[in-house]
Amino acid sequence: MTNTKGRFGEFGGQYVPETLMNELIHLEEAYNHYKNDPEFVAELDSLMKNYAGRPSRLYYAEKMTRDLGGARIYLKREDLNHTGAHKINNCLGQVLLAKKMGKTRVIAETGAGQHGVATATVAALLGMECEVFMGELDCQRQKLNVYRMELLGAKVHHVKSGSMVLKDAVNEAMREWAGRVDDTHYVLGSCMGPHPFPTIVRDFQSVISKEAREQILEKEGRLPDVVMACVGGGSNAIGAFYNFIPDKGVRLIGCEAAGRGVDTGETAATMAVGKLGVFHGMKSLFCQNDYGQIDKVYSISAGLDYPGIGPEHAYLKSIGRADYVPITDEEAVDAFEYLSRTEGIIPAVESAHAVAYARKLAPTMDKDQIIIICLSGRGDKDVASIAKYRGVDIDE
Amino acid sequence: MSKKIADAFQNGKAFIPFITAGDPSIEKTKEFILTMEKAGADLIEIGIPFSDPIAEGVVIQEADLRSLEAGTTTDTVFDMVADLRKETDMPLVFMTYLNIVFYYGYERFFTRCEEVGISGIIIPDMPYEEKGECADIAARHGVEVISMIAPTSEERIRTIAGEASGFIYVVSSMGVTGVRSEITTNLGSILGHIREVTDVPAAIGFGINTPEQAKEMASIADGVIVGSAIVKLAAKYGEGAAPYIYSYVKSMKDAIR
């Protein structure tokens, strides 16, 4: 019999070294206390509103809708949040929680740098020391974000172990945390890792679907037919899905990074090619070889090239509640350019994966149907690398 | 019939070296294990490499990657142990991460362990709460799942120790494996709590490097575990590491006799 704590079906759990177990237990207790503490809730609400700029807009993308000729398309504008992505929702929650727990220092992993920037931002605001772990390859792909984090007072560790990308940054952050739990909280950036992280991150991100559900009811008087979001670890997607899960008529679609294609070996499409395993503290699906060694994964998007996926997504897939589709680099880059031209909105290359699938799906739907795309982040950070992908060398 | 874990603690304080299988090659690992037995090792931990060993410091991480690069798999490690059994009956345990065992299949993995005479397994990312994954299957095949106790375990010590079998792996320090100049944890108090609930032998590991440290640890525990210092020798001297490993292991065992 396995531990039932923090399970989503068979997925989830707490697969961490003993050194971290008591800290996870303390974290769960503290979270269960503060999530019902009126003072904590009011403080977080105020920060979400006055600092992050919530609620984020639900924008009717009229030109895109007309151009695709099918379902009405709405964009949930998480890109308009302070720091330019949904990541701030989770960081405000976790760093505030850490502060209440008496911690004085936060650490985080980051892929594209958005979660690192958001953590560094909130740490600056709340007066916490901050150190961010980022794979050396990602540091090179996202130099601006490295500088941003340093500007915000964080120390950035360039992780040179393993494949030098997001999974290695998570490894290093976990190692660091195991060495220093007394004053340090690990602000995990996605709905992954050991319990209670998948639940905490989902709860802090669920504000996305809470708002979107109210907003669409107000604008259209009905629920959407489809909610879609990009998935790496899956935090913006779980946030966008969560309050729609009980609405059986709402189709939930996660768009994962296929890289150069799911059959090429250069992919990060965990749902398409991953198998059940145990890694980074959780039982979930992972890209791995025939002996359970974790694969190197690839995507043009530094935020999606993670070899696993949050346990709640694996569960939603297993019960057929959500579908997951792979989107290639090329499709994502096309969508990046498409949304920029069509709506004047430059999406993060991560979010462009969801836009790409909307371009395929919307034309097959009726004109009275509705799609909500979670536009998880803005694309300023990606402009240089997209230019490079298109053969234009510009100086960052 | 190979010897059991309990036999390793019949010869005074136990010296328990760790070696990453397949670094620099699986044949050399076999030679290093036999060398360590001759040098006085009482029990040997064989590491099955994992791509992302989150409880390891940089020395063992790099050894794991070198080993995987050299083509080591779970099957080649089992084959090596089977081969080794023609030459030694000393107690052997595995150390690896849960995904390696999970992916191989619990029943299949522990059946193989029983066949080749592996008497225990250390899985650093399977804490007490998740023992249900494979503890029963392991036990059915005569493989003891080694429990770990850390400086942060506090009130968990009694619970964990109370159900421990084989030996208890006491983690000396916070953080990951690797050589440390100083160990500051109050290990005496941890060992005291363990002794209140069980007679299962307890060995201290993480950070131990010098014979002096080993002696100090052996004065409060039943055994001493050393990994990174040995893996470092294999990394430094490669194919020719055996004599260096021999004299190091001998100096450590002599220090705790």
Short mmCIF file of N, CA and C in Angstrom, two decimals, chain A residues 97-236:
data_model
loop_
_atom_site.label_atom_id
_atom_site.label_comp_id
_atom_site.label_asym_id
_atom_site.label_seq_id
_atom_site.Cartn_x
_atom_site.Cartn_y
_atom_site.Cartn_z
N LEU A 97 3.67 33.16 2.38
CA LEU A 97 3.56 32.01 3.29
C LEU A 97 4.90 31.75 3.98
N ALA A 98 5.98 31.81 3.20
CA ALA A 98 7.32 31.57 3.76
C ALA A 98 7.63 32.59 4.85
N LYS A 99 7.25 33.82 4.58
CA LYS A 99 7.51 34.89 5.55
C LYS A 99 6.74 34.64 6.84
N LYS A 100 5.48 34.22 6.69
CA LYS A 100 4.66 33.90 7.88
C LYS A 100 5.28 32.74 8.66
N MET A 101 5.94 31.82 7.94
CA MET A 101 6.57 30.67 8.59
C MET A 101 7.89 31.06 9.26
N GLY A 102 8.27 32.31 9.13
CA GLY A 102 9.50 32.77 9.78
C GLY A 102 10.75 32.59 8.95
N LYS A 103 10.59 32.25 7.67
CA LYS A 103 11.77 32.10 6.81
C LYS A 103 12.28 33.48 6.40
N THR A 104 13.58 33.55 6.16
CA THR A 104 14.16 34.83 5.75
C THR A 104 14.79 34.75 4.37
N ARG A 105 14.75 33.54 3.79
CA ARG A 105 15.44 33.33 2.52
C ARG A 105 14.59 32.41 1.65
N VAL A 106 14.51 32.75 0.35
CA VAL A 106 13.81 31.86 -0.58
C VAL A 106 14.75 31.45 -1.70
N ILE A 107 14.55 30.24 -2.19
CA ILE A 107 15.29 29.77 -3.36
C ILE A 107 14.26 29.31 -4.39
N ALA A 108 14.67 29.29 -5.65
CA ALA A 108 13.76 28.85 -6.71
C ALA A 108 14.55 28.30 -7.87
N GLU A 109 13.89 27.44 -8.66
CA GLU A 109 14.44 27.00 -9.93
C GLU A 109 13.79 27.87 -11.00
N THR A 110 14.41 27.99 -12.14
CA THR A 110 13.70 28.64 -13.24
C THR A 110 14.18 28.08 -14.57
N GLY A 111 13.26 28.08 -15.55
CA GLY A 111 13.59 27.61 -16.89
C GLY A 111 13.78 28.82 -17.78
N ALA A 112 12.66 29.38 -18.23
CA ALA A 112 12.73 30.57 -19.07
C ALA A 112 13.20 31.78 -18.28
N GLY A 113 13.08 31.70 -16.98
CA GLY A 113 13.46 32.83 -16.14
C GLY A 113 12.27 33.56 -15.56
N GLN A 114 11.06 33.25 -16.05
CA GLN A 114 9.88 33.97 -15.58
C GLN A 114 9.60 33.70 -14.10
N HIS A 115 9.72 32.43 -13.71
CA HIS A 115 9.48 32.12 -12.30
C HIS A 115 10.59 32.70 -11.42
N GLY A 116 11.81 32.68 -11.92
CA GLY A 116 12.92 33.27 -11.17
C GLY A 116 12.72 34.76 -10.99
N VAL A 117 12.30 35.42 -12.06
CA VAL A 117 12.06 36.87 -11.98
C VAL A 117 10.92 37.15 -11.00
N ALA A 118 9.86 36.37 -11.08
CA ALA A 118 8.72 36.59 -10.19
C ALA A 118 9.12 36.35 -8.73
N THR A 119 9.91 35.32 -8.49
CA THR A 119 10.36 35.05 -7.11
C THR A 119 11.26 36.17 -6.61
N ALA A 120 12.19 36.60 -7.47
CA ALA A 120 13.10 37.68 -7.08
C ALA A 120 12.32 38.97 -6.81
N THR A 121 11.29 39.20 -7.60
CA THR A 121 10.45 40.39 -7.44
C THR A 121 9.76 40.40 -6.08
N VAL A 122 9.10 39.29 -5.77
CA VAL A 122 8.35 39.23 -4.52
C VAL A 122 9.30 39.22 -3.33
N ALA A 123 10.46 38.58 -3.51
CA ALA A 123 11.46 38.58 -2.43
C ALA A 123 11.91 40.01 -2.15
N ALA A 124 12.12 40.80 -3.22
CA ALA A 124 12.51 42.20 -3.04
C ALA A 124 11.41 42.94 -2.29
N LEU A 125 10.18 42.71 -2.71
CA LEU A 125 9.04 43.41 -2.10
C LEU A 125 8.89 43.07 -0.62
N LEU A 126 9.05 41.77 -0.30
CA LEU A 126 8.79 41.35 1.08
C LEU A 126 10.07 41.27 1.93
N GLY A 127 11.18 41.73 1.35
CA GLY A 127 12.41 41.80 2.13
C GLY A 127 13.03 40.45 2.46
N MET A 128 13.01 39.54 1.50
CA MET A 128 13.61 38.23 1.72
C MET A 128 14.86 38.10 0.84
N GLU A 129 15.82 37.33 1.36
CA GLU A 129 16.99 37.00 0.56
C GLU A 129 16.54 36.01 -0.53
N CYS A 130 17.13 36.09 -1.72
CA CYS A 130 16.67 35.22 -2.81
C CYS A 130 17.82 34.67 -3.65
N GLU A 131 17.79 33.36 -3.90
CA GLU A 131 18.77 32.75 -4.80
C GLU A 131 18.03 31.87 -5.80
N VAL A 132 18.39 32.02 -7.06
CA VAL A 132 17.68 31.32 -8.13
C VAL A 132 18.64 30.38 -8.87
N PHE A 133 18.17 29.17 -9.14
CA PHE A 133 18.96 28.18 -9.86
C PHE A 133 18.44 28.08 -11.29
N MET A 134 19.35 28.26 -12.23
CA MET A 134 18.96 28.28 -13.64
C MET A 134 20.02 27.54 -14.44
N GLY A 135 19.58 26.64 -15.31
CA GLY A 135 20.51 25.87 -16.14
C GLY A 135 21.36 26.81 -16.99
N GLU A 136 22.63 26.43 -17.16
CA GLU A 136 23.54 27.28 -17.91
C GLU A 136 23.03 27.55 -19.34
N LEU A 137 22.44 26.52 -19.97
CA LEU A 137 21.93 26.73 -21.34
C LEU A 137 20.79 27.73 -21.34
N ASP A 138 19.92 27.63 -20.33
CA ASP A 138 18.81 28.58 -20.22
C ASP A 138 19.32 29.99 -19.92
N CYS A 139 20.38 30.08 -19.12
CA CYS A 139 20.97 31.40 -18.83
C CYS A 139 21.41 32.07 -20.14
N GLN A 140 21.96 31.22 -21.04
CA GLN A 140 22.40 31.78 -22.31
C GLN A 140 21.23 32.18 -23.19
N ARG A 141 20.14 31.34 -23.15
CA ARG A 141 18.97 31.64 -23.97
C ARG A 141 18.21 32.86 -23.46
N GLN A 142 18.31 33.11 -22.15
CA GLN A 142 17.48 34.14 -21.53
C GLN A 142 18.34 35.09 -20.70
N LYS A 143 19.34 35.68 -21.36
CA LYS A 143 20.28 36.56 -20.65
C LYS A 143 19.59 37.74 -19.97
N LEU A 144 18.57 38.28 -20.64
CA LEU A 144 17.88 39.43 -20.06
C LEU A 144 17.24 39.08 -18.72
N ASN A 145 16.66 37.90 -18.65
CA ASN A 145 16.03 37.52 -17.39
C ASN A 145 17.06 37.29 -16.28
N VAL A 146 18.25 36.80 -16.65
CA VAL A 146 19.31 36.64 -15.66
C VAL A 146 19.66 38.02 -15.08
N TYR A 147 19.81 38.97 -15.98
CA TYR A 147 20.15 40.32 -15.52
C TYR A 147 19.01 40.92 -14.69
N ARG A 148 17.77 40.66 -15.12
CA ARG A 148 16.61 41.15 -14.37
C ARG A 148 16.63 40.65 -12.93
N MET A 149 16.89 39.36 -12.78
CA MET A 149 16.90 38.78 -11.43
C MET A 149 17.98 39.43 -10.57
N GLU A 150 19.14 39.65 -11.18
CA GLU A 150 20.24 40.28 -10.43
C GLU A 150 19.88 41.71 -10.05
N LEU A 151 19.22 42.38 -11.00
CA LEU A 151 18.76 43.75 -10.75
C LEU A 151 17.82 43.80 -9.55
N LEU A 152 17.03 42.73 -9.40
CA LEU A 152 16.05 42.66 -8.31
C LEU A 152 16.69 42.21 -7.00
N GLY A 153 18.00 41.99 -7.04
CA GLY A 153 18.70 41.67 -5.80
C GLY A 153 18.90 40.19 -5.57
N ALA A 154 18.56 39.35 -6.55
CA ALA A 154 18.72 37.91 -6.36
C ALA A 154 20.10 37.46 -6.82
N LYS A 155 20.54 36.35 -6.25
CA LYS A 155 21.77 35.74 -6.72
C LYS A 155 21.37 34.61 -7.68
N VAL A 156 21.94 34.59 -8.87
CA VAL A 156 21.58 33.56 -9.85
C VAL A 156 22.71 32.53 -9.94
N HIS A 157 22.37 31.28 -9.67
CA HIS A 157 23.36 30.20 -9.81
C HIS A 157 23.22 29.60 -11.20
N HIS A 158 24.29 29.63 -11.96
CA HIS A 158 24.28 29.01 -13.28
C HIS A 158 24.55 27.52 -13.10
N VAL A 159 23.54 26.69 -13.33
CA VAL A 159 23.67 25.26 -13.06
C VAL A 159 24.36 24.57 -14.23
N LYS A 160 25.52 23.99 -13.91
CA LYS A 160 26.30 23.37 -14.98
C LYS A 160 26.30 21.85 -14.89
N SER A 161 25.44 21.29 -14.03
CA SER A 161 25.38 19.83 -13.92
C SER A 161 24.37 19.27 -14.90
N GLY A 162 24.51 17.99 -15.21
CA GLY A 162 23.57 17.30 -16.09
C GLY A 162 23.45 17.96 -17.45
N SER A 163 22.20 18.15 -17.90
CA SER A 163 21.99 18.73 -19.22
C SER A 163 21.87 20.25 -19.18
N MET A 164 22.06 20.82 -18.00
CA MET A 164 22.13 22.28 -17.82
C MET A 164 20.86 23.02 -18.23
N VAL A 165 19.69 22.36 -18.02
CA VAL A 165 18.41 23.04 -18.27
C VAL A 165 17.51 22.91 -17.04
N LEU A 166 16.21 23.07 -17.26
CA LEU A 166 15.28 23.18 -16.14
C LEU A 166 15.33 22.02 -15.13
N LYS A 167 15.38 20.77 -15.62
CA LYS A 167 15.36 19.65 -14.65
C LYS A 167 16.60 19.70 -13.76
N ASP A 168 17.71 20.15 -14.32
CA ASP A 168 18.95 20.22 -13.54
C ASP A 168 18.87 21.36 -12.53
N ALA A 169 18.15 22.43 -12.92
CA ALA A 169 17.94 23.54 -11.99
C ALA A 169 17.08 23.07 -10.81
N VAL A 170 16.08 22.22 -11.08
CA VAL A 170 15.25 21.67 -10.00
C VAL A 170 16.12 20.78 -9.11
N ASN A 171 16.95 19.92 -9.72
CA ASN A 171 17.86 19.07 -8.92
C ASN A 171 18.68 19.92 -7.96
N GLU A 172 19.27 20.97 -8.50
CA GLU A 172 20.18 21.81 -7.70
C GLU A 172 19.42 22.53 -6.60
N ALA A 173 18.21 23.02 -6.91
CA ALA A 173 17.41 23.72 -5.89
C ALA A 173 17.04 22.75 -4.77
N MET A 174 16.70 21.50 -5.12
CA MET A 174 16.36 20.52 -4.10
C MET A 174 17.57 20.20 -3.23
N ARG A 175 18.74 20.08 -3.87
CA ARG A 175 19.97 19.81 -3.11
C ARG A 175 20.26 20.96 -2.16
N GLU A 176 20.11 22.17 -2.66
CA GLU A 176 20.34 23.35 -1.83
C GLU A 176 19.38 23.36 -0.64
N TRP A 177 18.12 23.05 -0.91
CA TRP A 177 17.11 23.09 0.15
C TRP A 177 17.41 22.03 1.22
N ALA A 178 17.84 20.84 0.77
CA ALA A 178 18.16 19.78 1.73
C ALA A 178 19.32 20.19 2.63
N GLY A 179 20.12 21.14 2.16
CA GLY A 179 21.25 21.60 2.97
C GLY A 179 20.88 22.72 3.93
N ARG A 180 19.72 23.33 3.71
CA ARG A 180 19.40 24.51 4.52
C ARG A 180 17.90 24.73 4.55
N VAL A 181 17.23 24.09 5.50
CA VAL A 181 15.77 24.25 5.59
C VAL A 181 15.35 25.20 6.70
N ASP A 182 16.25 25.44 7.66
CA ASP A 182 15.81 26.19 8.84
C ASP A 182 15.35 27.61 8.51
N ASP A 183 16.07 28.30 7.63
CA ASP A 183 15.67 29.67 7.31
C ASP A 183 15.19 29.82 5.86
N THR A 184 15.14 28.70 5.13
CA THR A 184 14.91 28.78 3.68
C THR A 184 13.65 28.05 3.23
N HIS A 185 12.88 28.73 2.37
CA HIS A 185 11.75 28.06 1.72
C HIS A 185 12.08 27.91 0.24
N TYR A 186 11.73 26.75 -0.30
CA TYR A 186 11.92 26.51 -1.73
C TYR A 186 10.61 26.86 -2.44
N VAL A 187 10.64 27.94 -3.21
CA VAL A 187 9.46 28.38 -3.96
C VAL A 187 9.41 27.59 -5.27
N LEU A 188 8.81 26.42 -5.22
CA LEU A 188 8.71 25.61 -6.43
C LEU A 188 7.77 26.32 -7.39
N GLY A 189 8.16 26.37 -8.66
CA GLY A 189 7.45 27.23 -9.60
C GLY A 189 6.32 26.59 -10.35
N SER A 190 6.17 25.26 -10.25
CA SER A 190 5.09 24.66 -11.00
C SER A 190 4.31 23.69 -10.11
N CYS A 191 3.23 23.14 -10.67
CA CYS A 191 2.35 22.28 -9.87
C CYS A 191 2.94 20.87 -9.86
N MET A 192 4.17 20.77 -9.44
CA MET A 192 4.91 19.52 -9.47
C MET A 192 5.69 19.35 -8.18
N GLY A 193 6.54 18.32 -8.15
CA GLY A 193 7.34 18.09 -6.96
C GLY A 193 6.55 17.32 -5.92
N PRO A 194 7.14 17.21 -4.71
CA PRO A 194 6.48 16.44 -3.66
C PRO A 194 5.28 17.19 -3.08
N HIS A 195 4.30 16.45 -2.57
CA HIS A 195 3.22 17.04 -1.79
C HIS A 195 3.85 17.85 -0.66
N PRO A 196 3.41 19.04 -0.29
CA PRO A 196 2.17 19.68 -0.75
C PRO A 196 2.32 20.64 -1.94
N PHE A 197 3.46 20.66 -2.62
CA PHE A 197 3.64 21.66 -3.68
C PHE A 197 2.59 21.62 -4.79
N PRO A 198 2.26 20.45 -5.34
CA PRO A 198 1.29 20.48 -6.45
C PRO A 198 -0.05 21.12 -6.04
N THR A 199 -0.43 20.91 -4.78
CA THR A 199 -1.69 21.48 -4.30
C THR A 199 -1.55 22.97 -4.02
N ILE A 200 -0.45 23.36 -3.38
CA ILE A 200 -0.23 24.78 -3.06
C ILE A 200 -0.18 25.61 -4.34
N VAL A 201 0.61 25.14 -5.30
CA VAL A 201 0.78 25.91 -6.54
C VAL A 201 -0.55 25.98 -7.30
N ARG A 202 -1.25 24.87 -7.35
CA ARG A 202 -2.56 24.86 -8.02
C ARG A 202 -3.52 25.86 -7.35
N ASP A 203 -3.56 25.83 -6.03
CA ASP A 203 -4.47 26.74 -5.33
C ASP A 203 -4.14 28.20 -5.63
N PHE A 204 -2.84 28.55 -5.57
CA PHE A 204 -2.47 29.95 -5.83
C PHE A 204 -2.71 30.33 -7.30
N GLN A 205 -2.62 29.37 -8.21
CA GLN A 205 -2.86 29.67 -9.62
C GLN A 205 -4.33 29.58 -10.00
N SER A 206 -5.14 28.98 -9.15
CA SER A 206 -6.54 28.76 -9.54
C SER A 206 -7.32 30.07 -9.63
N VAL A 207 -6.70 31.15 -9.19
CA VAL A 207 -7.31 32.47 -9.36
C VAL A 207 -7.58 32.73 -10.86
N ILE A 208 -6.79 32.12 -11.72
CA ILE A 208 -6.96 32.32 -13.17
C ILE A 208 -8.35 31.84 -13.60
N SER A 209 -8.70 30.62 -13.23
CA SER A 209 -10.00 30.09 -13.66
C SER A 209 -11.15 30.64 -12.83
N LYS A 210 -10.85 31.05 -11.62
CA LYS A 210 -11.90 31.66 -10.80
C LYS A 210 -12.37 32.94 -11.48
N GLU A 211 -11.39 33.76 -11.87
CA GLU A 211 -11.74 35.00 -12.56
C GLU A 211 -12.34 34.73 -13.94
N ALA A 212 -11.70 33.84 -14.69
CA ALA A 212 -12.13 33.60 -16.07
C ALA A 212 -13.57 33.09 -16.12
N ARG A 213 -13.92 32.26 -15.17
CA ARG A 213 -15.28 31.70 -15.13
C ARG A 213 -16.30 32.81 -14.89
N GLU A 214 -15.98 33.68 -13.93
CA GLU A 214 -16.89 34.81 -13.66
C GLU A 214 -16.96 35.74 -14.87
N GLN A 215 -15.79 36.02 -15.45
CA GLN A 215 -15.72 36.98 -16.56
C GLN A 215 -16.48 36.49 -17.79
N ILE A 216 -16.36 35.20 -18.10
CA ILE A 216 -17.03 34.70 -19.31
C ILE A 216 -18.54 34.65 -19.08
N LEU A 217 -18.93 34.32 -17.85
CA LEU A 217 -20.37 34.32 -17.55
C LEU A 217 -20.94 35.72 -17.69
N GLU A 218 -20.15 36.69 -17.29
CA GLU A 218 -20.60 38.07 -17.38
C GLU A 218 -20.67 38.53 -18.85
N LYS A 219 -19.64 38.16 -19.63
CA LYS A 219 -19.59 38.63 -21.02
C LYS A 219 -20.52 37.86 -21.95
N GLU A 220 -20.60 36.55 -21.74
CA GLU A 220 -21.32 35.72 -22.70
C GLU A 220 -22.56 35.07 -22.10
N GLY A 221 -22.68 35.15 -20.80
CA GLY A 221 -23.83 34.52 -20.16
C GLY A 221 -23.79 33.00 -20.19
N ARG A 222 -22.65 32.45 -20.52
CA ARG A 222 -22.52 30.99 -20.55
C ARG A 222 -21.06 30.58 -20.36
N LEU A 223 -20.87 29.29 -20.08
CA LEU A 223 -19.51 28.78 -19.90
C LEU A 223 -18.87 28.55 -21.27
N PRO A 224 -17.54 28.52 -21.32
CA PRO A 224 -16.86 28.26 -22.60
C PRO A 224 -16.99 26.79 -22.99
N ASP A 225 -16.73 26.50 -24.27
CA ASP A 225 -16.71 25.11 -24.72
C ASP A 225 -15.34 24.49 -24.49
N VAL A 226 -14.32 25.35 -24.60
CA VAL A 226 -12.94 24.87 -24.46
C VAL A 226 -12.12 25.86 -23.64
N VAL A 227 -11.30 25.32 -22.73
CA VAL A 227 -10.28 26.14 -22.07
C VAL A 227 -8.94 25.49 -22.42
N MET A 228 -8.02 26.27 -22.93
CA MET A 228 -6.73 25.68 -23.28
C MET A 228 -5.56 26.50 -22.74
N ALA A 229 -4.47 25.81 -22.50
CA ALA A 229 -3.28 26.45 -21.94
C ALA A 229 -2.07 25.61 -22.30
N CYS A 230 -0.90 26.23 -22.31
CA CYS A 230 0.32 25.46 -22.52
C CYS A 230 0.68 24.71 -21.24
N VAL A 231 1.37 23.58 -21.39
CA VAL A 231 1.84 22.84 -20.22
C VAL A 231 3.30 22.44 -20.33
N GLY A 232 4.05 22.76 -19.28
CA GLY A 232 5.40 22.23 -19.10
C GLY A 232 5.26 21.38 -17.85
N GLY A 233 5.50 21.99 -16.70
CA GLY A 233 5.11 21.38 -15.42
C GLY A 233 3.60 21.46 -15.29
N GLY A 234 3.04 22.58 -15.77
CA GLY A 234 1.58 22.68 -15.87
C GLY A 234 0.91 23.68 -14.95
N SER A 235 1.64 24.71 -14.45
CA SER A 235 1.01 25.56 -13.45
C SER A 235 -0.03 26.51 -14.02
N ASN A 236 0.23 27.12 -15.20
CA ASN A 236 -0.81 28.03 -15.71
C ASN A 236 -2.00 27.21 -16.18
#
